[in-house]
Short mmCIF file of N, CA and C in Angstrom, two decimals:
data_model
loop_
_atom_site.label_atom_id
_atom_site.label_comp_id
_atom_site.label_asym_id
_atom_site.label_seq_id
_atom_site.Cartn_x
_atom_site.Cartn_y
_atom_site.Cartn_z
N UNK A 163 39.40 -159.08 -213.40
CA UNK A 163 38.01 -158.69 -213.51
C UNK A 163 37.86 -157.18 -213.50
N UNK A 164 38.74 -156.49 -212.79
CA UNK A 164 38.65 -155.04 -212.69
C UNK A 164 38.90 -154.38 -214.04
N UNK A 165 39.68 -155.04 -214.90
CA UNK A 165 39.95 -154.49 -216.22
C UNK A 165 38.82 -154.71 -217.20
N UNK A 166 37.96 -155.66 -216.95
CA UNK A 166 36.85 -155.97 -217.85
C UNK A 166 35.59 -155.20 -217.45
N UNK A 167 35.52 -154.71 -216.24
CA UNK A 167 34.30 -154.08 -215.74
C UNK A 167 33.84 -152.85 -216.53
N UNK A 168 34.73 -152.02 -217.11
CA UNK A 168 34.19 -150.93 -217.94
C UNK A 168 33.40 -151.44 -219.14
N UNK A 169 33.83 -152.53 -219.73
CA UNK A 169 33.13 -153.06 -220.89
C UNK A 169 31.82 -153.73 -220.50
N UNK A 170 31.79 -154.34 -219.33
CA UNK A 170 30.55 -154.93 -218.84
C UNK A 170 29.52 -153.83 -218.57
N UNK A 171 29.98 -152.71 -218.01
CA UNK A 171 29.07 -151.60 -217.75
C UNK A 171 28.50 -151.02 -219.04
N UNK A 172 29.28 -151.07 -220.10
CA UNK A 172 28.80 -150.54 -221.38
C UNK A 172 27.76 -151.44 -222.03
N UNK A 173 27.86 -152.72 -221.80
CA UNK A 173 26.97 -153.68 -222.44
C UNK A 173 25.63 -153.79 -221.70
N UNK A 174 25.60 -153.46 -220.41
CA UNK A 174 24.40 -153.65 -219.60
C UNK A 174 23.14 -152.98 -220.15
N UNK A 175 23.16 -151.69 -220.53
CA UNK A 175 21.92 -151.09 -221.05
C UNK A 175 21.45 -151.74 -222.35
N UNK A 176 22.38 -152.12 -223.21
CA UNK A 176 21.99 -152.77 -224.46
C UNK A 176 21.36 -154.13 -224.20
N UNK A 177 21.96 -154.91 -223.32
CA UNK A 177 21.39 -156.23 -223.00
C UNK A 177 20.04 -156.11 -222.31
N UNK A 178 19.92 -155.16 -221.40
CA UNK A 178 18.63 -155.01 -220.72
C UNK A 178 17.56 -154.51 -221.68
N UNK A 179 17.94 -153.69 -222.66
CA UNK A 179 16.96 -153.26 -223.66
C UNK A 179 16.50 -154.44 -224.52
N UNK A 180 17.43 -155.28 -224.90
CA UNK A 180 17.07 -156.44 -225.71
C UNK A 180 16.14 -157.37 -224.92
N UNK A 181 16.50 -157.65 -223.68
CA UNK A 181 15.71 -158.60 -222.88
C UNK A 181 14.38 -158.00 -222.46
N UNK A 182 14.41 -156.84 -221.79
CA UNK A 182 13.18 -156.27 -221.26
C UNK A 182 12.33 -155.62 -222.35
N UNK A 183 12.96 -155.13 -223.42
CA UNK A 183 12.19 -154.60 -224.54
C UNK A 183 11.39 -155.69 -225.21
N UNK A 184 12.00 -156.86 -225.39
CA UNK A 184 11.28 -158.00 -225.96
C UNK A 184 10.11 -158.42 -225.07
N UNK A 185 10.37 -158.44 -223.75
CA UNK A 185 9.30 -158.81 -222.83
C UNK A 185 8.19 -157.77 -222.80
N UNK A 186 8.54 -156.49 -222.97
CA UNK A 186 7.51 -155.45 -223.01
C UNK A 186 6.69 -155.54 -224.28
N UNK A 187 7.32 -155.92 -225.38
CA UNK A 187 6.57 -156.10 -226.63
C UNK A 187 5.61 -157.27 -226.51
N UNK A 188 6.07 -158.36 -225.91
CA UNK A 188 5.22 -159.55 -225.74
C UNK A 188 4.26 -159.42 -224.57
N UNK A 189 4.37 -158.33 -223.81
CA UNK A 189 3.52 -158.03 -222.65
C UNK A 189 3.64 -159.08 -221.55
N UNK A 190 4.85 -159.56 -221.31
CA UNK A 190 5.06 -160.49 -220.20
C UNK A 190 5.52 -159.77 -218.93
N UNK A 191 5.85 -158.48 -219.05
CA UNK A 191 6.15 -157.66 -217.86
C UNK A 191 5.18 -156.49 -217.85
N UNK A 192 5.08 -155.83 -216.72
CA UNK A 192 4.09 -154.76 -216.59
C UNK A 192 4.60 -153.41 -217.06
N UNK A 193 5.90 -153.28 -217.27
CA UNK A 193 6.44 -152.02 -217.78
C UNK A 193 6.08 -151.86 -219.25
N UNK A 194 5.81 -150.63 -219.63
CA UNK A 194 5.54 -150.36 -221.04
C UNK A 194 6.86 -150.23 -221.79
N UNK A 195 6.78 -150.42 -223.09
CA UNK A 195 7.98 -150.37 -223.92
C UNK A 195 8.66 -149.00 -223.83
N UNK A 196 7.89 -147.94 -223.77
CA UNK A 196 8.46 -146.59 -223.69
C UNK A 196 9.26 -146.41 -222.40
N UNK A 197 8.75 -146.94 -221.30
CA UNK A 197 9.45 -146.82 -220.03
C UNK A 197 10.75 -147.63 -220.04
N UNK A 198 10.71 -148.81 -220.61
CA UNK A 198 11.92 -149.63 -220.69
C UNK A 198 12.98 -148.92 -221.52
N UNK A 199 12.56 -148.34 -222.62
CA UNK A 199 13.51 -147.63 -223.49
C UNK A 199 14.08 -146.40 -222.79
N UNK A 200 13.22 -145.65 -222.12
CA UNK A 200 13.68 -144.46 -221.42
C UNK A 200 14.64 -144.80 -220.29
N UNK A 201 14.35 -145.85 -219.56
CA UNK A 201 15.23 -146.28 -218.47
C UNK A 201 16.60 -146.65 -219.01
N UNK A 202 16.63 -147.37 -220.12
CA UNK A 202 17.92 -147.80 -220.67
C UNK A 202 18.70 -146.65 -221.27
N UNK A 203 18.02 -145.68 -221.87
CA UNK A 203 18.73 -144.51 -222.39
C UNK A 203 19.32 -143.71 -221.23
N UNK A 204 18.53 -143.52 -220.18
CA UNK A 204 19.04 -142.78 -219.02
C UNK A 204 20.11 -143.56 -218.27
N UNK A 205 20.06 -144.87 -218.32
CA UNK A 205 21.08 -145.69 -217.67
C UNK A 205 22.39 -145.69 -218.45
N UNK A 206 22.32 -145.48 -219.75
CA UNK A 206 23.52 -145.47 -220.58
C UNK A 206 24.46 -144.33 -220.19
N UNK A 207 23.91 -143.19 -219.82
CA UNK A 207 24.72 -142.00 -219.54
C UNK A 207 25.60 -142.19 -218.30
N UNK A 208 25.04 -142.51 -217.12
CA UNK A 208 25.93 -142.66 -215.96
C UNK A 208 26.86 -143.88 -216.07
N UNK A 209 26.40 -144.94 -216.72
CA UNK A 209 27.28 -146.10 -216.86
C UNK A 209 28.44 -145.82 -217.80
N UNK A 210 28.23 -144.97 -218.80
CA UNK A 210 29.33 -144.57 -219.68
C UNK A 210 30.36 -143.75 -218.92
N UNK A 211 29.87 -142.82 -218.11
CA UNK A 211 30.78 -142.00 -217.31
C UNK A 211 31.54 -142.86 -216.31
N UNK A 212 30.84 -143.79 -215.68
CA UNK A 212 31.47 -144.68 -214.72
C UNK A 212 32.51 -145.59 -215.38
N UNK A 213 32.24 -146.04 -216.57
CA UNK A 213 33.21 -146.91 -217.26
C UNK A 213 34.48 -146.14 -217.64
N UNK A 214 34.34 -144.89 -218.03
CA UNK A 214 35.52 -144.07 -218.33
C UNK A 214 36.31 -143.83 -217.05
N UNK A 215 35.62 -143.57 -215.96
CA UNK A 215 36.31 -143.35 -214.69
C UNK A 215 37.06 -144.60 -214.23
N UNK A 216 36.42 -145.76 -214.34
CA UNK A 216 37.07 -147.01 -213.92
C UNK A 216 38.28 -147.30 -214.81
N UNK A 217 38.14 -147.06 -216.11
CA UNK A 217 39.27 -147.30 -217.02
C UNK A 217 40.42 -146.36 -216.72
N UNK A 218 40.14 -145.10 -216.39
CA UNK A 218 41.23 -144.18 -216.05
C UNK A 218 41.89 -144.55 -214.73
N UNK A 219 41.10 -145.04 -213.77
CA UNK A 219 41.70 -145.51 -212.52
C UNK A 219 42.56 -146.75 -212.76
N UNK A 220 42.14 -147.61 -213.69
CA UNK A 220 42.96 -148.76 -214.04
C UNK A 220 44.31 -148.33 -214.58
N UNK A 221 44.30 -147.34 -215.44
CA UNK A 221 45.56 -146.87 -216.02
C UNK A 221 46.45 -146.20 -214.97
N UNK A 222 45.84 -145.46 -214.05
CA UNK A 222 46.62 -144.76 -213.03
C UNK A 222 47.19 -145.71 -211.98
N UNK A 223 46.57 -146.86 -211.76
CA UNK A 223 47.06 -147.79 -210.75
C UNK A 223 48.22 -148.64 -211.24
N UNK A 224 48.42 -148.71 -212.53
CA UNK A 224 49.48 -149.54 -213.07
C UNK A 224 50.79 -148.75 -213.08
N UNK A 225 51.73 -149.03 -212.15
CA UNK A 225 52.94 -148.21 -212.03
C UNK A 225 53.98 -148.48 -213.12
N UNK A 226 53.90 -149.57 -213.84
CA UNK A 226 54.94 -149.87 -214.83
C UNK A 226 54.79 -149.03 -216.10
N UNK A 227 53.66 -148.38 -216.28
CA UNK A 227 53.47 -147.51 -217.44
C UNK A 227 53.60 -146.06 -217.00
N UNK A 228 54.81 -145.54 -217.04
CA UNK A 228 55.03 -144.15 -216.65
C UNK A 228 54.65 -143.20 -217.78
N UNK A 229 55.08 -143.54 -218.98
CA UNK A 229 54.78 -142.71 -220.15
C UNK A 229 53.71 -143.43 -220.97
N UNK A 230 52.49 -143.02 -220.82
CA UNK A 230 51.40 -143.67 -221.54
C UNK A 230 50.63 -142.60 -222.30
N UNK A 231 50.03 -143.04 -223.36
CA UNK A 231 49.24 -142.11 -224.16
C UNK A 231 47.76 -142.27 -223.80
N UNK A 232 46.97 -141.34 -224.25
CA UNK A 232 45.55 -141.36 -223.93
C UNK A 232 44.69 -142.07 -224.94
N UNK A 233 45.29 -142.83 -225.84
CA UNK A 233 44.50 -143.52 -226.85
C UNK A 233 43.60 -144.59 -226.26
N UNK A 234 43.99 -145.14 -225.14
CA UNK A 234 43.13 -146.13 -224.48
C UNK A 234 41.83 -145.46 -224.05
N UNK A 235 41.93 -144.28 -223.50
CA UNK A 235 40.73 -143.56 -223.07
C UNK A 235 39.88 -143.15 -224.27
N UNK A 236 40.54 -142.77 -225.36
CA UNK A 236 39.81 -142.44 -226.57
C UNK A 236 39.07 -143.67 -227.09
N UNK A 237 39.68 -144.83 -226.98
CA UNK A 237 39.02 -146.07 -227.38
C UNK A 237 37.80 -146.37 -226.53
N UNK A 238 37.91 -146.15 -225.22
CA UNK A 238 36.78 -146.37 -224.32
C UNK A 238 35.63 -145.41 -224.66
N UNK A 239 35.95 -144.16 -224.93
CA UNK A 239 34.92 -143.19 -225.29
C UNK A 239 34.28 -143.56 -226.62
N UNK A 240 35.08 -144.03 -227.58
CA UNK A 240 34.52 -144.45 -228.87
C UNK A 240 33.60 -145.65 -228.71
N UNK A 241 33.98 -146.58 -227.85
CA UNK A 241 33.12 -147.75 -227.60
C UNK A 241 31.84 -147.30 -226.88
N UNK A 242 31.94 -146.28 -226.03
CA UNK A 242 30.74 -145.71 -225.40
C UNK A 242 29.75 -145.23 -226.45
N UNK A 243 30.26 -144.46 -227.42
CA UNK A 243 29.39 -143.96 -228.47
C UNK A 243 28.85 -145.09 -229.34
N UNK A 244 29.66 -146.10 -229.58
CA UNK A 244 29.20 -147.24 -230.37
C UNK A 244 28.04 -147.95 -229.68
N UNK A 245 28.16 -148.21 -228.39
CA UNK A 245 27.08 -148.90 -227.68
C UNK A 245 25.85 -148.02 -227.51
N UNK A 246 26.04 -146.71 -227.40
CA UNK A 246 24.88 -145.81 -227.35
C UNK A 246 24.14 -145.84 -228.69
N UNK A 247 24.89 -145.86 -229.79
CA UNK A 247 24.28 -145.94 -231.12
C UNK A 247 23.57 -147.28 -231.31
N UNK A 248 24.20 -148.37 -230.86
CA UNK A 248 23.57 -149.68 -230.96
C UNK A 248 22.30 -149.75 -230.11
N UNK A 249 22.31 -149.09 -228.97
CA UNK A 249 21.12 -149.05 -228.12
C UNK A 249 19.98 -148.33 -228.84
N UNK A 250 20.28 -147.22 -229.48
CA UNK A 250 19.25 -146.49 -230.20
C UNK A 250 18.72 -147.29 -231.39
N UNK A 251 19.60 -147.97 -232.10
CA UNK A 251 19.17 -148.81 -233.22
C UNK A 251 18.27 -149.94 -232.72
N UNK A 252 18.64 -150.54 -231.60
CA UNK A 252 17.83 -151.62 -231.02
C UNK A 252 16.45 -151.12 -230.62
N UNK A 253 16.38 -149.93 -230.04
CA UNK A 253 15.10 -149.36 -229.65
C UNK A 253 14.23 -149.10 -230.88
N UNK A 254 14.82 -148.56 -231.93
CA UNK A 254 14.06 -148.28 -233.15
C UNK A 254 13.54 -149.56 -233.78
N UNK A 255 14.38 -150.59 -233.86
CA UNK A 255 13.96 -151.86 -234.44
C UNK A 255 12.85 -152.49 -233.61
N UNK A 256 12.99 -152.46 -232.28
CA UNK A 256 11.95 -153.03 -231.43
C UNK A 256 10.65 -152.23 -231.52
N UNK A 257 10.77 -150.93 -231.70
CA UNK A 257 9.57 -150.10 -231.85
C UNK A 257 8.81 -150.48 -233.12
N UNK A 258 9.54 -150.67 -234.22
CA UNK A 258 8.87 -151.05 -235.46
C UNK A 258 8.28 -152.46 -235.38
N UNK A 259 8.94 -153.35 -234.67
CA UNK A 259 8.37 -154.69 -234.45
C UNK A 259 7.08 -154.58 -233.64
N UNK A 260 7.09 -153.76 -232.62
CA UNK A 260 5.91 -153.57 -231.78
C UNK A 260 4.77 -152.98 -232.60
N UNK A 261 5.07 -151.98 -233.40
CA UNK A 261 4.04 -151.36 -234.23
C UNK A 261 3.47 -152.33 -235.26
N UNK A 262 4.33 -153.14 -235.84
CA UNK A 262 3.88 -154.13 -236.81
C UNK A 262 2.96 -155.16 -236.16
N UNK A 263 3.33 -155.60 -234.97
CA UNK A 263 2.48 -156.58 -234.28
C UNK A 263 1.13 -155.98 -233.90
N UNK A 264 1.12 -154.72 -233.50
CA UNK A 264 -0.15 -154.07 -233.17
C UNK A 264 -1.03 -153.93 -234.40
N UNK A 265 -0.45 -153.65 -235.56
CA UNK A 265 -1.23 -153.57 -236.80
C UNK A 265 -1.79 -154.93 -237.17
N UNK A 266 -1.00 -155.98 -236.96
CA UNK A 266 -1.49 -157.32 -237.28
C UNK A 266 -2.64 -157.71 -236.36
N UNK A 267 -2.56 -157.33 -235.10
CA UNK A 267 -3.65 -157.64 -234.16
C UNK A 267 -4.90 -156.85 -234.50
N UNK A 268 -4.75 -155.61 -234.99
CA UNK A 268 -5.91 -154.81 -235.37
C UNK A 268 -6.59 -155.35 -236.62
N UNK A 269 -5.82 -155.95 -237.53
CA UNK A 269 -6.41 -156.55 -238.72
C UNK A 269 -7.23 -157.79 -238.37
N UNK A 270 -6.73 -158.55 -237.39
CA UNK A 270 -7.42 -159.77 -236.98
C UNK A 270 -8.73 -159.43 -236.26
N UNK A 271 -8.70 -158.38 -235.45
CA UNK A 271 -9.88 -158.02 -234.64
C UNK A 271 -11.02 -157.45 -235.46
#
């Protein structure tokens, strides 16, 4: 489980944006969509740093790998950027969905 935890930390902001962003659009929670998005963007930064730290501690604790390269860490950093990009794409898509729904409600009213 300790080896999987960096990846779980990376997925958390994206999953919470999908879940709570959807609920904010449907108005089933009291947080506004902007606050949910801001919280998840700000949460992505420390969780990315923490995941890199945990992955490096994983590599340092394994004594059978004396000569190891840093490509594993480069992979973790690349996955960090990938999930940050996916988070931003999710926020943009949810924003356009929210705006579209508000326009539809204004046409009906």
